[in-house]
Structures are given as structure tokens and as C-alpha cells.
């Protein structure tokens, strides 16, 4: 008789699939973290097969699937995009679409709006047509994106507008919020340029804003800009740089940059299973092939995924190992960290550089560096009747 | 309930309070790495968990220290204290009867 207690394996539901639907894009954005092939016109010819898409979803539902993200390349370039949306809708799943907006005509917008639980983000990098088009590499794409947003709004979907901050647009955060308000958007998210794929060239060309300035901008968005608008604003830096107040604000959500790797799997346009979309540029993070490998086997037995589950966050290195928020943040983005260092446990580049330069908030470190004392509070908590009830 | 409001509360001395620029704070346990966020009201209460003040005295201190204190503040304080006791961050000494 076996007297050993049964081993209880931790259970990780597969909550969301990120589908990188096509290997192509109709824009040539200078900061794209994937580097898809540029398609001047027409529909994509390298895309995920519709039957395979449906098959993957059917397998994933048994593993806990509750939502699907369609991204790319440009997901709306997929020649059967309406059918894919219908599959998600039929499955009663939450749908997220990340698009550049330019192909979001009335017909597609209506289809998207027919999904009960839907979230769409549209990238607009500047309220200024010339700057947006310089960043996105195609004439005419500004008004196409604006029209895409309007179509969505007309059918009752208020998309999130996403702007990636770089030198050419760093003074335009406020006008972008005003544009988003005027279009009827639902929220605005400011992304930080990442040194990944085409973004690496942007760093080499000096287009990346210095992190000291990015930290200041984030505080300004949090404390000033957010007071001027009813729209929720998300400034997408790792958690250590966000105030606790903003993390717990009712306006928070859909922008909290913590790594979702325990519940997410990527599917590339060729049907490969990958660590989010990073398999597009880092083939060692491809775990299998949907046409041949059962999803359950990939999700439960992939050596890399199981290493991540066993090691995160305890094995994180550098500043992440000392960070008080690592259990929530999980290193911010394992895919990004791997891309930069070919090491799953590498710290996030933004936090590590901030730490090296003495810019990392000391209150968020287990052991603050000796040369960086904890901030002395200027005032004590309300002893007098002047602060109001928190 | 009456008994609870007369309980004197003491913060677990192992737990570190890290105050931040906006009156929020992080509590963390250096042994386990567990962290918790405190809003300004939580910080105000935490600083009074020295074993000498009862739950009702702490509630009263809030009422006299800030404006617009809602009537339900007593319940909020009690819920907060029950939570942190459950998490091992503080303990209470009941009054001797
Ligand atoms: S140091 Fe690491 S764990 Fe902490 S906020 Fe930054 S990325 Fe996240
Ligand atoms: S690895 Fe990056 S893209 Fe993937 S879940 Fe984590 S944060 Fe998201």
C-alpha cells in the first residue's frame, strides 16, 4: 500500500489566449515590438487558419479560458476577421482587440460591438497628423485611425486610445487626452517605448525619453493631468513607479502593468504556441504547434512554463529580487525581460536602470541603498483638522 | 461588540511601515516578504497600535482629527483591525472583566 500523501499539483487555469493573428501589418511603426512584415495594400496572406483558431479555443475552454485577445501584426488584416469575432462571441468569451484602427470600418465596428464583453484599444501616437504619421510610417493613417475610433463609438464601443511616449510626442499628452475626449474614447493609456524589435532602433537613434523624465511625466499624469478629465488615464510603467493610491483607485484596471504569464498563452499566426508574442522574435520561447500538439499538453507540460511557475517571483534577479511589489508585479513582463537579456529571471530594464541611477523609490525596496535614505515625510498625518477624511 | 471596542491593539513589532509621499504606506514582513498597502486612514490607525489605545479611542481620535468623518467610521476601523489581526500584523488585548 502506498502511504505517501497524494502530491497536489498547483492548478493554473489558462485564462486568456493572445492570438497574434497575422504576420503582417499595414503600418510601419517605428516602435513596434514585433516587427511584422509591411503590407502596402490588401489582406494578409500569412495568417492563422480559421478552423485552427476555433479548434484552439475549443480546447482552451476546458482549461479555464474566459477571454481572447486578438492582436498582431494588425488583427483586422485577417481575411476572416468577422468569422473569428463570431467564434469568440459564440463561445461567450471576453474579447480584447488591439488595433491601429485604420481598417475598422463600419461593418467591422458593428461586428465587434455585437460581442457582449468587449474591450478595444486603438493606437494614436499624437493628436498631430504629421507626427502620428511619421511614427506610424504611412501617409493618411491618422484620419483612418480617427475614423476607426468614431465607427466604434457609433456602435457603442468606447475604445482605449494608446500612445507610446517618445521624444517627438512627449509634449502632447494633454492634447491627446483632449482628442480622446472629443472622439468619445473610454480611456487613455500611455506606453513607454520598449527596447524591443523596432524599438531597439529608436533607442539607438536617441528617440527614447530619459527615464528620469518619464518618471516625472508619470507623476504629472497621475497627480495633475488625471484631474482634468473624466477619462481614466493609465501610465504604463512598472508598479514600483505607480502611487499606491492609483493602484487602488476605482479608475484603475486595464492598464495595470503586471505580468499575466501564469494565465496567458500566445498563439502566433503560423499556429505556434509561444510565450505571449515574443516567439515572433525569440524562437526559443515557442512551445509547440497547434496543428499537432494538444493544447492541454503544451499548457501543463511545457518545461519553460513550468519553470516560470515554479520560479516566479522568487528567482527574479537584480532590482526585482529586492522589490516589495514583486509578488504582484512578477517582473512586469517576462517576455520583455527575456528579450533584453535571454534570461527569464532578468529584472525589467526600466526598474534596473532607475535603480542603478538612484531613481528607484526607496520605500519600495526591501533594503533601501545606504546612499538613498527613505524619504523624510514633510508632514505628519493629520493631527489638526485640516486634511479631511481620506 | 462592546468588548471589542475596549480592546487595546498592538502592532506586530516585526512588521515594517514604509510611508510614502502621498500619506499612503506599505507594510511589509521582512521574514516572509509579504506586503500590504495602507491608505491614509490605515496609516493613522497603524501609528496608534501601541498597546495603550482602545479601538474606541482610536475611532475618537479620527473623529477629532479630520473633517467630514462619516458616521460609519467606527465600523471601518473595526473591520480594518479585524483584518490586520487575521493577517498576523497586530494583536489585541481584551479588557479584564
Ligand atoms: S522592480 Fe521588478 S518587480 Fe518591482 S516593479 Fe519593477 S519590474 Fe516589477
Ligand atoms: S510576458 Fe509580457 S506580454 Fe506576456 S503576460 Fe507577461 S506582461 Fe503580458
Short mmCIF file of C-alpha atoms and ligand atoms in Angstrom, two decimals:
data_model
loop_
_atom_site.label_atom_id
_atom_site.label_comp_id
_atom_site.label_asym_id
_atom_site.label_seq_id
_atom_site.Cartn_x
_atom_site.Cartn_y
_atom_site.Cartn_z
CA UNK A 1 0.00 0.00 0.00
CA UNK A 2 1.26 3.44 -0.84
CA UNK A 3 1.26 5.56 2.30
CA UNK A 4 2.70 8.60 0.56
CA UNK A 5 0.26 11.50 0.59
CA UNK A 6 -1.01 12.29 -2.86
CA UNK A 7 1.01 15.01 -4.49
CA UNK A 8 -1.18 18.03 -5.14
CA UNK A 9 -0.10 19.80 -8.30
CA UNK A 10 -0.83 23.52 -8.37
CA UNK A 11 -3.51 24.32 -10.90
CA UNK A 12 -3.02 27.16 -13.37
CA UNK A 13 -6.16 27.94 -15.36
CA UNK A 14 -5.46 29.17 -18.87
CA UNK A 15 -7.50 32.36 -18.58
CA UNK A 16 -6.63 34.12 -21.81
CA UNK A 17 -5.14 33.38 -25.23
CA UNK A 18 -3.28 36.13 -27.07
CA UNK A 19 -3.71 35.49 -30.80
CA UNK A 20 -1.08 37.16 -32.99
CA UNK A 21 -3.39 36.70 -35.94
CA UNK A 22 -1.22 37.81 -38.83
CA UNK A 23 2.46 38.22 -39.53
CA UNK A 24 1.71 41.40 -41.46
CA UNK A 25 0.80 44.98 -40.77
CA UNK A 26 -0.45 47.80 -42.98
CA UNK A 27 1.64 50.33 -41.00
CA UNK A 28 5.39 50.51 -40.31
CA UNK A 29 5.52 51.86 -36.77
CA UNK A 30 8.97 52.84 -35.64
CA UNK A 31 8.42 51.50 -32.12
CA UNK A 32 6.69 48.19 -32.89
CA UNK A 33 7.87 45.44 -30.51
CA UNK A 34 7.08 42.69 -33.04
CA UNK A 35 8.38 43.88 -36.46
CA UNK A 36 5.67 42.40 -38.72
CA UNK A 37 6.02 42.42 -42.50
CA UNK A 38 4.74 45.61 -44.14
CA UNK A 39 1.73 45.13 -46.36
CA UNK A 40 1.05 48.12 -48.57
CA UNK A 41 -2.48 47.04 -49.55
CA UNK A 42 -4.89 44.12 -49.47
CA UNK A 43 -5.42 41.42 -46.88
CA UNK A 44 -2.81 39.38 -45.12
CA UNK A 45 -1.59 36.19 -46.75
CA UNK A 46 0.19 34.82 -43.66
CA UNK A 47 -2.50 34.39 -41.07
CA UNK A 48 -3.89 31.92 -38.55
CA UNK A 49 -6.22 29.40 -40.09
CA UNK A 50 -9.86 29.90 -39.04
CA UNK A 51 -10.53 26.22 -38.33
CA UNK A 52 -7.39 26.01 -36.23
CA UNK A 53 -8.46 29.17 -34.35
CA UNK A 54 -11.80 27.56 -33.48
CA UNK A 55 -10.11 24.29 -32.52
CA UNK A 56 -7.63 26.03 -30.19
CA UNK A 57 -10.46 27.90 -28.46
CA UNK A 58 -12.49 24.72 -28.04
CA UNK A 59 -9.52 23.02 -26.38
CA UNK A 60 -8.77 26.06 -24.20
CA UNK A 61 -12.30 26.32 -22.81
CA UNK A 62 -11.68 23.06 -20.96
CA UNK A 63 -8.56 24.59 -19.41
CA UNK A 64 -10.35 27.62 -18.00
CA UNK A 65 -10.43 30.07 -20.91
CA UNK A 66 -12.52 33.16 -20.26
CA UNK A 67 -11.07 35.66 -22.73
CA UNK A 68 -9.30 36.07 -26.04
CA UNK A 69 -7.07 38.89 -27.24
CA UNK A 70 -6.73 39.50 -30.98
CA UNK A 71 -3.56 41.34 -31.83
CA UNK A 72 -0.90 41.16 -34.49
CA UNK A 73 0.57 42.41 -36.74
CA UNK A 74 -2.69 44.13 -37.44
CA UNK A 75 -5.51 41.74 -36.47
CA UNK A 76 -8.07 43.39 -38.74
CA UNK A 77 -5.93 42.39 -41.76
CA UNK A 78 -7.01 38.80 -41.20
CA UNK A 79 -9.22 37.96 -44.21
CA UNK A 80 -11.78 36.17 -41.99
CA UNK A 81 -11.72 38.56 -39.06
CA UNK A 82 -15.53 38.77 -38.87
CA UNK A 83 -15.76 34.98 -38.59
CA UNK A 84 -13.13 34.89 -35.84
CA UNK A 85 -15.04 37.52 -33.86
CA UNK A 86 -18.20 35.45 -34.31
CA UNK A 87 -16.42 32.38 -32.88
CA UNK A 88 -15.40 34.34 -29.79
CA UNK A 89 -18.91 35.73 -29.44
CA UNK A 90 -20.49 32.31 -29.75
CA UNK A 91 -18.19 30.99 -27.05
CA UNK A 92 -19.40 33.71 -24.66
CA UNK A 93 -15.80 34.81 -24.17
CA UNK A 94 -14.45 38.25 -23.34
CA UNK A 95 -12.91 39.82 -26.44
CA UNK A 96 -9.97 42.22 -26.46
CA UNK A 97 -8.72 43.70 -29.73
CA UNK A 98 -5.53 45.72 -30.12
CA UNK A 99 -5.63 47.53 -33.44
CA UNK A 100 -4.17 50.51 -35.25
CA UNK A 101 -7.76 51.40 -36.11
CA UNK A 102 -7.18 52.12 -39.78
CA UNK A 103 -9.21 49.13 -41.04
CA UNK A 104 -12.02 49.46 -38.56
CA UNK A 105 -14.81 50.28 -40.97
CA UNK A 106 -18.49 50.42 -40.01
CA UNK A 107 -19.07 46.79 -40.80
CA UNK A 108 -16.23 45.55 -38.59
CA UNK A 109 -17.10 48.03 -35.86
CA UNK A 110 -20.66 46.71 -35.80
CA UNK A 111 -19.40 43.13 -35.64
CA UNK A 112 -17.08 43.98 -32.74
CA UNK A 113 -19.90 45.76 -30.95
CA UNK A 114 -22.05 42.64 -31.18
CA UNK A 115 -19.79 40.92 -28.63
CA UNK A 116 -21.22 41.43 -25.17
CA UNK A 117 -17.96 41.72 -23.27
CA UNK A 118 -15.53 43.61 -25.47
CA UNK A 119 -12.54 45.89 -25.00
CA UNK A 120 -10.76 47.59 -27.90
CA UNK A 121 -7.62 49.67 -27.91
CA UNK A 122 -6.62 51.88 -30.83
CA UNK A 123 -3.11 53.32 -31.16
CA UNK A 124 -2.90 57.04 -31.79
CA UNK A 125 0.57 58.36 -31.05
CA UNK A 126 -0.11 62.04 -31.47
CA UNK A 127 -3.03 64.42 -31.94
CA UNK A 128 -0.91 65.95 -34.70
CA UNK A 129 -1.39 64.20 -38.03
CA UNK A 130 2.22 64.69 -39.22
CA UNK A 131 3.77 63.34 -36.04
CA UNK A 132 1.42 60.36 -35.85
CA UNK A 133 2.16 59.50 -39.47
CA UNK A 134 5.91 59.97 -39.04
CA UNK A 135 5.80 57.49 -36.16
CA UNK A 136 3.49 55.05 -37.93
CA UNK A 137 5.20 55.17 -41.32
CA UNK A 138 2.25 55.77 -43.62
CA UNK A 139 0.58 58.86 -45.05
CA UNK A 140 -3.12 59.16 -44.35
CA UNK A 141 -3.17 56.76 -41.40
CA UNK A 142 -4.07 59.44 -38.84
CA UNK A 143 -7.52 60.16 -40.21
CA UNK A 144 -8.08 56.47 -40.89
CA UNK A 145 -7.40 55.70 -37.22
CA UNK A 146 -9.66 58.56 -36.11
CA UNK A 147 -12.41 57.24 -38.39
CA UNK A 148 -11.93 53.78 -36.86
CA UNK A 149 -12.44 55.18 -33.36
CA UNK A 150 -15.54 57.07 -34.49
CA UNK A 151 -17.01 53.93 -36.04
CA UNK A 152 -16.52 52.01 -32.81
CA UNK A 153 -18.04 54.79 -30.73
CA UNK A 154 -21.00 54.97 -33.08
CA UNK A 155 -21.77 51.34 -32.33
CA UNK A 156 -21.37 51.80 -28.61
CA UNK A 157 -17.77 50.62 -28.07
CA UNK A 158 -15.66 53.31 -26.43
CA UNK A 159 -12.09 52.26 -27.18
CA UNK A 160 -8.97 52.96 -25.19
CA UNK A 161 -6.53 55.24 -27.02
CA UNK A 162 -2.90 54.15 -26.65
CA UNK A 163 0.03 56.48 -27.15
CA UNK A 164 3.66 55.39 -26.94
CA UNK A 165 5.80 58.15 -25.48
CA UNK A 166 8.96 59.22 -27.33
CA UNK A 167 10.82 62.48 -27.94
CA UNK A 168 8.63 63.53 -30.85
CA UNK A 169 5.37 63.37 -28.88
CA UNK A 170 6.31 63.73 -25.21
CA UNK A 171 4.81 67.22 -25.03
CA UNK A 172 1.48 66.08 -26.43
CA UNK A 173 -0.02 64.00 -23.65
CA UNK A 174 -2.59 66.61 -22.73
CA UNK A 175 -3.72 67.36 -26.32
CA UNK A 176 -4.01 63.62 -26.87
CA UNK A 177 -6.36 63.34 -23.89
CA UNK A 178 -8.44 66.19 -25.33
CA UNK A 179 -8.58 64.38 -28.69
CA UNK A 180 -9.65 61.17 -26.94
CA UNK A 181 -12.42 63.05 -25.12
CA UNK A 182 -13.64 64.66 -28.31
CA UNK A 183 -13.79 61.30 -30.08
CA UNK A 184 -15.75 59.64 -27.26
CA UNK A 185 -12.96 57.22 -26.24
CA UNK A 186 -13.27 55.28 -22.99
CA UNK A 187 -9.77 55.75 -21.57
CA UNK A 188 -6.20 56.67 -22.49
CA UNK A 189 -3.07 54.65 -21.91
CA UNK A 190 0.47 55.99 -22.20
CA UNK A 191 3.01 53.33 -23.03
CA UNK A 192 6.74 53.58 -22.56
CA UNK A 193 8.87 52.86 -25.61
CA UNK A 194 10.38 49.39 -25.15
CA UNK A 195 13.85 48.42 -26.42
CA UNK A 196 12.41 45.50 -28.35
CA UNK A 197 12.42 44.76 -32.11
CA UNK A 198 12.00 48.14 -33.91
CA UNK A 199 12.01 49.90 -30.55
CA UNK A 200 15.69 48.97 -30.24
CA UNK A 201 16.49 51.18 -33.23
CA UNK A 202 14.51 54.02 -31.64
CA UNK A 203 16.73 53.76 -28.56
CA UNK A 204 19.83 53.74 -30.80
CA UNK A 205 18.52 56.83 -32.62
CA UNK A 206 18.01 58.72 -29.35
CA UNK A 207 14.19 58.79 -29.63
CA UNK A 208 13.73 57.24 -26.18
CA UNK A 209 12.88 59.70 -23.42
CA UNK A 210 15.26 59.56 -20.46
CA UNK A 211 13.76 57.59 -17.60
CA UNK A 212 14.16 60.46 -15.12
CA UNK A 213 11.87 62.49 -17.36
CA UNK A 214 9.50 59.54 -17.82
CA UNK A 215 9.17 59.17 -14.06
CA UNK A 216 8.33 62.88 -13.73
CA UNK A 217 5.82 62.68 -16.56
CA UNK A 218 4.15 59.72 -14.86
CA UNK A 219 3.72 61.69 -11.63
CA UNK A 220 2.29 64.59 -13.58
CA UNK A 221 -0.21 62.31 -15.34
CA UNK A 222 -1.18 60.74 -12.02
CA UNK A 223 -1.45 63.92 -10.00
CA UNK A 224 -2.35 66.68 -12.47
CA UNK A 225 -3.49 65.53 -15.87
CA UNK A 226 -5.87 62.92 -14.45
CA UNK A 227 -7.71 65.69 -12.56
CA UNK A 228 -8.54 67.46 -15.81
CA UNK A 229 -10.51 64.63 -17.36
CA UNK A 230 -13.23 62.14 -16.59
CA UNK A 231 -11.39 59.52 -18.66
CA UNK A 232 -9.29 57.01 -16.75
CA UNK A 233 -5.62 57.56 -17.63
CA UNK A 234 -3.05 54.76 -17.37
CA UNK A 235 0.63 55.45 -17.39
CA UNK A 236 2.19 52.13 -18.11
CA UNK A 237 5.35 51.92 -16.04
CA UNK A 238 6.20 49.04 -13.71
CA UNK A 239 4.29 49.08 -10.43
CA UNK A 240 7.18 50.47 -8.39
CA UNK A 241 6.62 53.80 -10.14
CA UNK A 242 2.91 54.00 -9.56
CA UNK A 243 1.43 55.50 -6.44
CA UNK A 244 -0.45 53.10 -4.17
CA UNK A 245 -3.40 55.42 -4.49
CA UNK A 246 -3.53 55.00 -8.26
CA UNK A 247 -3.26 51.21 -7.92
CA UNK A 248 -6.33 51.12 -5.70
CA UNK A 249 -8.29 53.81 -7.49
CA UNK A 250 -11.68 52.80 -8.89
CA UNK A 251 -10.42 54.27 -12.20
CA UNK A 252 -7.69 51.63 -12.23
CA UNK A 253 -7.79 48.47 -14.34
CA UNK A 254 -6.96 47.51 -17.90
CA UNK A 255 -3.65 49.20 -17.63
CA UNK A 256 -2.02 47.84 -14.56
CA UNK A 257 1.29 46.57 -15.89
CA UNK A 258 1.86 43.29 -14.12
CA UNK A 259 2.87 40.12 -15.89
CA UNK A 260 -0.03 37.80 -16.65
CA UNK A 261 2.14 34.85 -17.60
CA UNK A 262 0.53 32.46 -15.08
CA UNK A 263 -2.75 32.64 -17.02
CA UNK A 264 -1.83 33.61 -20.60
CA UNK A 265 -0.51 31.78 -23.64
CA UNK A 266 0.37 33.25 -27.03
CA UNK A 267 -0.63 31.79 -30.40
CA UNK A 268 1.32 33.01 -33.41
CA UNK A 269 0.00 33.40 -36.96
CA UNK A 270 1.59 30.11 -38.04
CA UNK A 271 -0.16 28.23 -35.22
CA UNK A 272 2.83 28.07 -32.86
CA UNK A 273 2.24 28.29 -29.13
CA UNK A 274 4.58 30.84 -27.59
CA UNK A 275 5.30 32.92 -24.54
CA UNK A 276 2.93 35.74 -25.50
CA UNK A 277 4.10 37.29 -28.77
CA UNK A 278 7.78 37.08 -28.07
CA UNK A 279 8.06 33.86 -30.06
CA UNK A 280 7.82 36.06 -33.16
CA UNK A 281 11.29 37.37 -32.45
CA UNK A 282 12.69 34.78 -30.00
CA UNK A 283 12.13 31.27 -31.37
CA UNK A 284 13.41 29.60 -28.16
CA UNK A 285 10.15 30.67 -26.49
CA UNK A 286 7.94 28.62 -28.81
CA UNK A 287 6.42 25.65 -27.00
CA UNK A 288 4.61 23.70 -29.67
CA UNK A 289 2.39 23.77 -32.70
CA UNK A 290 -1.39 23.92 -32.52
CA UNK A 291 -1.82 21.75 -35.63
CA UNK A 292 -0.10 18.80 -33.93
CA UNK A 293 0.24 19.33 -30.17
CA UNK A 294 -2.74 19.10 -27.84
CA UNK A 295 -3.07 22.42 -26.02
CA UNK A 296 -3.52 20.71 -22.64
CA UNK A 297 -0.16 19.05 -23.09
CA UNK A 298 1.56 22.32 -24.03
CA UNK A 299 -0.04 24.30 -21.21
CA UNK A 300 0.57 21.74 -18.50
CA UNK A 301 3.87 20.19 -19.55
CA UNK A 302 5.94 22.87 -21.27
CA UNK A 303 9.26 22.91 -19.41
CA UNK A 304 9.65 26.68 -19.76
CA UNK A 305 6.14 27.43 -18.48
CA UNK A 306 6.63 25.09 -15.54
CA UNK A 307 9.99 26.70 -14.74
CA UNK A 308 8.28 30.09 -14.74
CA UNK A 309 5.50 28.82 -12.48
CA UNK A 310 7.96 27.34 -10.03
CA UNK A 311 10.40 30.23 -10.04
CA UNK A 312 8.36 33.42 -10.30
CA UNK A 313 8.81 35.73 -8.44
CA UNK A 314 11.38 34.13 -6.10
CA UNK A 315 14.04 33.71 -8.79
CA UNK A 316 13.81 37.23 -10.20
CA UNK A 317 17.20 38.89 -10.26
CA UNK A 318 18.58 42.39 -9.88
CA UNK A 319 16.31 45.07 -8.53
CA UNK A 320 13.25 42.83 -8.93
CA UNK A 321 14.68 40.48 -6.29
CA UNK A 322 14.65 43.37 -3.81
CA UNK A 323 11.35 44.89 -4.81
CA UNK A 324 8.49 44.81 -2.31
CA UNK A 325 5.96 44.59 -5.14
CA UNK A 326 7.42 41.58 -6.92
CA UNK A 327 4.64 39.21 -5.78
CA UNK A 328 2.11 41.40 -7.56
CA UNK A 329 4.20 42.73 -10.42
CA UNK A 330 6.05 39.49 -11.28
CA UNK A 331 8.82 41.42 -13.04
CA UNK A 332 6.37 43.43 -15.16
CA UNK A 333 6.86 41.47 -18.43
CA UNK A 334 8.78 38.22 -18.57
CA UNK A 335 8.75 38.29 -22.38
CA UNK A 336 10.36 41.75 -22.46
CA UNK A 337 12.90 40.76 -19.80
CA UNK A 338 13.84 37.64 -21.74
CA UNK A 339 14.14 39.56 -24.99
CA UNK A 340 16.57 42.03 -23.42
CA UNK A 341 18.73 39.52 -21.55
CA UNK A 342 17.96 35.98 -22.77
CA UNK A 343 17.23 35.21 -19.13
CA UNK A 344 13.74 34.54 -17.77
CA UNK A 345 14.71 35.91 -14.37
CA UNK A 346 16.30 39.14 -15.55
CA UNK A 347 14.92 42.31 -13.99
CA UNK A 348 12.87 44.72 -16.04
CA UNK A 349 15.17 47.15 -17.85
CA UNK A 350 13.25 50.27 -16.70
CA UNK A 351 13.41 49.41 -12.99
CA UNK A 352 17.02 48.24 -13.18
CA UNK A 353 18.20 51.41 -14.89
CA UNK A 354 16.24 53.52 -12.42
CA UNK A 355 17.85 51.61 -9.55
CA UNK A 356 21.35 51.97 -11.00
CA UNK A 357 20.83 55.72 -11.26
CA UNK A 358 19.35 56.14 -7.76
CA UNK A 359 15.88 56.86 -9.16
CA UNK A 360 14.08 53.79 -7.84
CA UNK A 361 11.69 54.64 -4.96
CA UNK A 362 13.47 53.58 -1.77
CA UNK A 363 10.19 52.84 0.03
CA UNK A 364 9.56 50.01 -2.44
CA UNK A 365 12.83 48.20 -1.72
CA UNK A 366 13.37 45.53 0.89
CA UNK A 367 16.71 47.07 1.79
CA UNK A 368 16.98 50.67 0.61
CA UNK A 369 20.54 51.52 -0.51
CA UNK A 370 22.54 53.31 2.18
CA UNK A 371 23.14 56.31 -0.03
CA UNK A 372 19.43 56.66 -0.72
CA UNK A 373 17.60 57.21 2.57
CA UNK A 374 13.87 56.73 2.83
CA UNK A 375 12.00 59.87 2.05
CA UNK A 376 11.55 62.00 5.14
CA UNK A 377 7.93 62.91 5.34
CA UNK A 378 7.43 66.62 5.35
CA UNK A 379 4.27 66.48 7.38
CA UNK A 380 2.87 64.09 9.87
CA UNK A 381 -0.52 62.53 9.43
CA UNK A 382 -3.48 64.70 10.28
CA UNK A 383 -3.18 65.83 13.83
CA UNK A 384 -5.08 69.01 13.10
CA UNK A 385 -8.49 69.32 11.49
CA UNK A 386 -7.15 70.23 8.11
CA UNK A 387 -6.91 67.24 5.91
CA UNK A 388 -10.41 65.98 5.52
CA UNK A 389 -11.33 62.33 5.82
CA UNK A 390 -9.31 60.18 3.43
CA UNK B 1 -19.09 44.23 20.21
CA UNK B 2 -18.72 46.46 23.29
CA UNK B 3 -15.94 44.22 24.43
CA UNK B 4 -14.16 44.68 21.11
CA UNK B 5 -14.21 48.46 21.18
CA UNK B 6 -12.45 48.33 24.54
CA UNK B 7 -9.68 46.10 23.18
CA UNK B 8 -6.19 47.60 23.21
CA UNK B 9 -4.37 46.86 19.99
CA UNK B 10 -0.63 46.36 19.40
CA UNK B 11 1.14 46.28 16.05
CA UNK B 12 3.36 43.26 15.39
CA UNK B 13 6.83 44.71 16.04
CA UNK B 14 8.35 42.68 13.20
CA UNK B 15 6.28 44.49 10.61
CA UNK B 16 7.90 47.48 8.92
CA UNK B 17 5.92 50.58 7.95
CA UNK B 18 7.14 52.43 4.85
CA UNK B 19 5.44 55.77 4.47
CA UNK B 20 5.23 57.34 1.04
CA UNK B 21 4.98 60.90 -0.25
CA UNK B 22 1.18 60.89 -0.51
CA UNK B 23 0.33 59.61 3.00
CA UNK B 24 -0.18 56.06 1.79
CA UNK B 25 2.21 53.41 3.07
CA UNK B 26 3.45 49.88 2.61
CA UNK B 27 3.53 47.38 5.46
CA UNK B 28 5.90 44.51 4.95
CA UNK B 29 7.12 41.49 6.77
CA UNK B 30 10.90 41.23 6.24
CA UNK B 31 10.85 37.50 7.03
CA UNK B 32 8.22 36.46 4.53
CA UNK B 33 8.34 39.35 2.04
CA UNK B 34 4.54 39.75 2.37
CA UNK B 35 3.45 43.30 1.62
CA UNK B 36 0.24 45.25 2.19
CA UNK B 37 -0.86 48.72 1.13
CA UNK B 38 -2.30 51.13 3.69
CA UNK B 39 -4.38 54.15 2.80
CA UNK B 40 -4.03 57.31 4.92
CA UNK B 41 -6.73 56.15 7.33
CA UNK B 42 -4.95 52.82 7.76
CA UNK B 43 -1.66 54.64 8.43
CA UNK B 44 -3.35 56.85 11.02
CA UNK B 45 -4.68 53.79 12.81
CA UNK B 46 -1.44 51.81 12.48
CA UNK B 47 0.51 54.54 14.25
CA UNK B 48 -1.79 54.23 17.23
CA UNK B 49 -1.41 50.49 17.73
CA UNK B 50 0.97 50.87 20.67
CA UNK B 51 -0.96 48.78 23.17
CA UNK B 52 -2.28 51.76 25.11
CA UNK B 53 -5.21 52.90 22.95
CA UNK B 54 -8.52 51.09 22.69
CA UNK B 55 -10.43 50.64 19.47
CA UNK B 56 -12.95 53.26 20.54
CA UNK B 57 -10.20 55.72 21.46
CA UNK B 58 -8.63 55.32 18.05
CA UNK B 59 -12.02 55.92 16.41
CA UNK B 60 -12.48 59.02 18.51
CA UNK B 61 -9.03 60.27 17.51
CA UNK B 62 -10.04 60.01 13.86
CA UNK B 63 -13.25 61.95 14.53
CA UNK B 64 -11.36 64.81 16.15
CA UNK B 65 -8.50 64.86 13.64
CA UNK B 66 -10.22 65.16 10.29
CA UNK B 67 -13.22 66.81 8.73
CA UNK B 68 -16.17 65.07 7.09
CA UNK B 69 -15.73 61.84 9.02
CA UNK B 70 -18.67 59.58 8.14
CA UNK B 71 -20.82 58.05 10.87
CA UNK B 72 -19.73 54.54 9.86
CA UNK B 73 -16.08 55.21 10.67
CA UNK B 74 -16.33 53.02 13.78
CA UNK B 75 -17.28 50.02 11.68
CA UNK B 76 -14.48 50.77 9.18
CA UNK B 77 -11.92 50.88 11.98
CA UNK B 78 -13.19 47.63 13.45
CA UNK B 79 -13.15 45.87 10.07
CA UNK B 80 -9.64 47.10 9.38
CA UNK B 81 -8.39 45.93 12.77
CA UNK B 82 -10.02 42.53 12.42
CA UNK B 83 -8.32 42.16 9.01
CA UNK B 84 -4.85 43.01 10.25
CA UNK B 85 -5.25 40.74 13.29
CA UNK B 86 -6.27 37.92 10.96
CA UNK B 87 -3.16 38.58 8.86
CA UNK B 88 -0.91 38.46 11.93
CA UNK B 89 0.01 42.13 11.63
CA UNK B 90 -1.39 43.13 15.01
CA UNK B 91 -2.88 41.61 18.16
CA UNK B 92 -5.46 42.74 20.66
CA UNK B 93 -5.63 42.56 24.40
CA UNK B 94 -9.17 42.27 25.70
CA UNK B 95 -10.07 44.26 28.80
CA UNK B 96 -10.00 42.25 32.00
CA UNK B 97 -13.54 41.85 33.24
S1 LIG C 1 11.45 46.07 -9.70
FE1 LIG C 1 10.65 44.33 -10.83
S2 LIG C 1 9.02 43.54 -9.54
FE2 LIG C 1 9.42 45.63 -8.87
S3 LIG C 1 8.05 46.97 -10.01
FE3 LIG C 1 9.95 46.84 -11.17
S4 LIG C 1 9.62 45.18 -12.62
FE4 LIG C 1 8.10 44.98 -11.02
S1 LIG C 2 5.17 38.18 -20.59
FE1 LIG C 2 4.63 40.32 -21.09
S2 LIG C 2 3.08 40.18 -22.65
FE2 LIG C 2 3.21 38.18 -21.61
S3 LIG C 2 1.74 38.22 -19.93
FE3 LIG C 2 3.66 38.87 -19.11
S4 LIG C 2 3.49 41.10 -19.35
FE4 LIG C 2 2.00 40.28 -20.70
#
